[in-house]
Tab-separated table of C-alpha atoms in Angstrom:
chain	number	residue	atom	x	y	z
A	1	MET	CA	13.874	29.347	3.618
A	2	THR	CA	12.450	25.952	4.600
A	3	PRO	CA	13.160	23.212	2.050
A	4	GLN	CA	10.187	21.531	0.375
A	5	HIS	CA	9.918	17.836	1.228
A	6	PHE	CA	8.116	15.343	-0.977
A	7	ILE	CA	7.942	12.658	1.706
A	8	LYS	CA	5.631	13.354	4.655
A	9	ASN	CA	4.290	11.765	7.843
A	10	ILE	CA	7.624	10.066	8.549
A	11	GLU	CA	10.779	11.124	10.383
A	12	PHE	CA	13.814	12.050	8.313
A	13	SER	CA	17.346	10.826	9.060
A	14	LYS	CA	16.111	8.015	11.301
A	15	VAL	CA	16.136	4.259	10.726
A	16	LEU	CA	12.529	3.015	10.829
A	17	LYS	CA	10.631	-0.228	10.288
A	18	LEU	CA	7.839	0.460	7.807
A	19	ASP	CA	5.514	-2.133	9.331
A	20	SER	CA	5.624	-0.270	12.663
A	21	LEU	CA	4.330	2.983	11.123
A	22	VAL	CA	0.718	1.734	10.854
A	23	ASP	CA	-1.130	-0.271	13.494
A	24	TYR	CA	-3.950	-2.739	13.097
A	25	GLU	CA	-7.391	-1.626	14.281
A	26	GLU	CA	-10.260	-4.053	14.693
A	27	GLY	CA	-12.773	-4.010	11.840
A	28	THR	CA	-11.095	-1.328	9.758
A	29	VAL	CA	-8.319	-0.255	7.410
A	30	VAL	CA	-5.656	2.174	8.616
A	31	SER	CA	-3.555	4.194	6.152
A	32	ARG	CA	-0.640	6.624	6.282
A	33	THR	CA	0.261	8.632	3.186
A	34	LEU	CA	4.028	8.986	2.792
A	35	SER	CA	4.056	10.867	-0.504
A	36	GLN	CA	1.447	12.266	-2.877
A	37	ALA	CA	2.055	14.160	-6.120
A	38	LYS	CA	0.689	14.300	-9.677
A	39	SER	CA	3.133	11.610	-10.814
A	40	GLN	CA	3.107	9.228	-7.836
A	41	SER	CA	1.788	8.256	-4.438
A	42	MET	CA	3.177	6.072	-1.659
A	43	THR	CA	0.912	4.850	1.154
A	44	LEU	CA	1.176	2.384	4.029
A	45	PHE	CA	-1.912	0.335	4.925
A	46	ALA	CA	-2.913	-2.008	7.760
A	47	PHE	CA	-5.993	-4.189	7.082
A	48	ASP	CA	-7.841	-6.158	9.729
A	49	LYS	CA	-8.814	-9.706	8.724
A	50	GLY	CA	-11.836	-9.678	6.412
A	51	GLU	CA	-11.379	-6.062	5.352
A	52	GLY	CA	-10.537	-5.138	1.773
A	53	MET	CA	-10.854	-2.833	-1.198
A	54	SER	CA	-13.571	-3.497	-3.745
A	55	SER	CA	-12.784	-3.818	-7.421
A	56	HIS	CA	-11.618	-0.577	-9.016
A	57	SER	CA	-9.104	0.582	-11.609
A	58	SER	CA	-6.470	3.277	-11.539
A	59	SER	CA	-4.924	5.547	-14.139
A	60	GLY	CA	-1.504	4.604	-12.742
A	61	ASP	CA	0.516	1.413	-12.442
A	62	ALA	CA	0.559	0.145	-8.853
A	63	LEU	CA	3.131	-1.886	-6.947
A	64	VAL	CA	2.164	-3.593	-3.687
A	65	TYR	CA	4.746	-4.876	-1.196
A	66	ILE	CA	3.429	-7.025	1.680
A	67	LEU	CA	5.046	-6.028	4.991
A	68	ASP	CA	3.130	-8.430	7.254
A	69	GLY	CA	0.384	-11.048	7.068
A	70	GLU	CA	-1.479	-12.377	4.030
A	71	THR	CA	-3.890	-11.075	1.402
A	72	GLU	CA	-5.709	-12.151	-1.724
A	73	ILE	CA	-5.328	-9.715	-4.615
A	74	THR	CA	-7.467	-10.010	-7.730
A	75	ILE	CA	-6.248	-8.433	-10.974
A	76	ALA	CA	-8.644	-8.656	-13.927
A	77	GLU	CA	-10.368	-11.676	-12.326
A	78	GLN	CA	-7.087	-13.551	-11.690
A	79	LYS	CA	-6.476	-14.257	-7.973
A	80	PHE	CA	-3.074	-14.088	-6.262
A	81	ASN	CA	-2.265	-14.979	-2.652
A	82	LEU	CA	0.537	-12.857	-1.259
A	83	LYS	CA	2.459	-13.178	2.014
A	84	LYS	CA	4.991	-11.095	3.919
A	85	GLY	CA	7.965	-10.202	1.728
A	86	GLU	CA	6.133	-10.657	-1.592
A	87	THR	CA	5.197	-8.023	-4.151
A	88	ILE	CA	2.975	-7.704	-7.205
A	89	ALA	CA	2.542	-5.069	-9.912
A	90	MET	CA	-0.941	-4.089	-11.065
A	91	PRO	CA	-1.244	-2.451	-14.497
A	92	SER	CA	-3.174	0.767	-14.983
A	93	GLY	CA	-6.653	0.444	-16.417
A	94	LYS	CA	-7.158	-3.159	-15.195
A	95	PRO	CA	-9.669	-3.738	-12.374
A	96	HIS	CA	-8.147	-4.959	-9.133
A	97	ALA	CA	-9.347	-5.694	-5.606
A	98	LEU	CA	-7.981	-7.122	-2.379
A	99	LEU	CA	-9.195	-9.030	0.637
A	100	ALA	CA	-7.336	-9.516	3.920
A	101	THR	CA	-7.371	-13.291	4.386
A	102	GLU	CA	-5.386	-12.532	7.573
A	103	ARG	CA	-4.430	-9.206	9.059
A	104	PHE	CA	-1.867	-7.678	6.741
A	105	LYS	CA	0.160	-4.540	6.099
A	106	MET	CA	1.307	-3.271	2.734
A	107	LEU	CA	3.230	-0.474	1.116
A	108	LEU	CA	1.495	0.756	-2.039
A	109	PHE	CA	3.282	2.721	-4.767
A	110	VAL	CA	1.251	4.176	-7.638
A	111	ILE	CA	3.050	5.731	-10.602
A	112	PHE	CA	1.029	7.942	-12.944
A	113	LYS	CA	1.895	9.004	-16.481
A	114	SER	CA	3.654	12.357	-16.344
A	115	SER	CA	2.023	15.148	-18.289
């Protein structure tokens, strides 16, 4: 019987650099889902300069970790400038958006209330 894995699209038992698992593409956003379930999701993103995500809200708390570059994240109309190595938590139910002020890569965790 094959075991069920909850992490996908990544090699097991191998040392990897997260920022190398998504590449920049001109004029677009690239993503790679690493885990997706009812209670959580984990996704890598690479944003070209000037790309972003428009304001939206989520039913889960989100944690963003910047792997490379710089971005401006807005949470409930408050702006934050984040650089490589920095992180920010975004509460559920609050509108948030982001804009790539430079090319940047991030790891996004979203944790949803368990039922």
